[in-house]
């Protein structure tokens, strides 16, 4: 490692320079900022130590100039204890670290080790991203391929800026694919919201096994993966990804799961039942009956973490919904302290994880497995953090949702921001509600009468109902 040390009292650095050179590091010193900038132009350094207080310019000013020459070097500020008031200003210059005088050699060694660890981490991270891009490029963009892509990206760090750009491109590609292939998907032999219970849960019931089935409202695949990691080692979880029906909304997707039918079929038999989620138990009972299952079952609606205590292994079939996960998403937008605590999508995921742990949900699942139950967990849809407004036009008949709109007069200013079905009844949805538009990527719909106010109010909210990989490709976890 090669080090440049800039200090107007360069003679005081001699003992430290000797120490570092004995440790195997190459050290150049300079007592003048102009000379130091020249050295940066003509040499390659890994670390630059800069004294804050110099006669001609201060450390922040020097780093600002130096970064124009060598932006990728680690810069460390050397400062007196009383200089702590300048640290906040230094953050804007992206200073890697600080050393407080009097300098101890161990401080410098600690920073060098930190840089070396970061370099190893970044190299490893770069290699992992390269492998990921290679894998993603090799996956076909078809029904099974998108499930593979969803699985790959659900294990990666969503805060990585490079990966965020890749995911944005994938989501746009996915939305195009859904626009062209959704009708075919409804006729394909794949697992979807409307057949997941029939094809995965009911076979175990028919074999005489005790079964518990829970739908966790508004939870991503990555959250399920984090949840099952904390299960005890004596239970076995298996995860499978499948497709939520559109729109990725509780009223449509969750009712479809419990009914085992598409929304158009539910509406035909039970007009008005899609206006709420108050009939899931009846829909589930009807689905079981169609399969010749007439056993009694217990149905639970868990609206708060404390409600998990109500689950009792007193019936061979248990079913229910975990609603407090979605309730928190809605409350977050209305309660400022909550929004401040969970500003980012990762912080919101952490909050949901905390709630599930507080509810002892994993403990309850483990108890059921130990009582001989096959436990199935899924969600009705995932979610995104909406960041980009998109103008929508129409009359008073437009529905209220921010990620999807029905309406006979519906028009999206930029159609590239949405997946649009002109005749939604042809894809298992309802007649009489006009066209359907579902937002792509991280867009949300705003009205033209005051778009800036709508954008300011809803930007950063947790939303669902659109067409993204996170919202539409969801997990089924089998635990036994």
Coordinates of C-alpha atoms in Angstrom, one line a residue, residues 2 4 28 35-46 69-70 73:
X2 CA 1.3 3.5 -0.9
X4 CA 0.7 10.2 0.8
X28 CA 5.6 9.9 0.7
X35 CA 3.2 19.9 -4.2
X36 CA 0.8 17.2 -2.8
X37 CA -1.6 17.7 -5.7
X38 CA 1.3 17.3 -8.2
X39 CA 2.3 14.1 -6.5
X40 CA -1.3 12.8 -6.8
X41 CA -1.2 13.6 -10.6
X42 CA 2.0 11.7 -11.2
X43 CA 1.7 8.8 -8.8
X44 CA -0.8 6.1 -7.7
X45 CA -1.7 6.2 -4.0
X46 CA -4.1 4.0 -1.9
X69 CA -7.5 14.4 -9.7
X70 CA -7.9 11.1 -7.8
X73 CA -8.5 7.2 -3.2

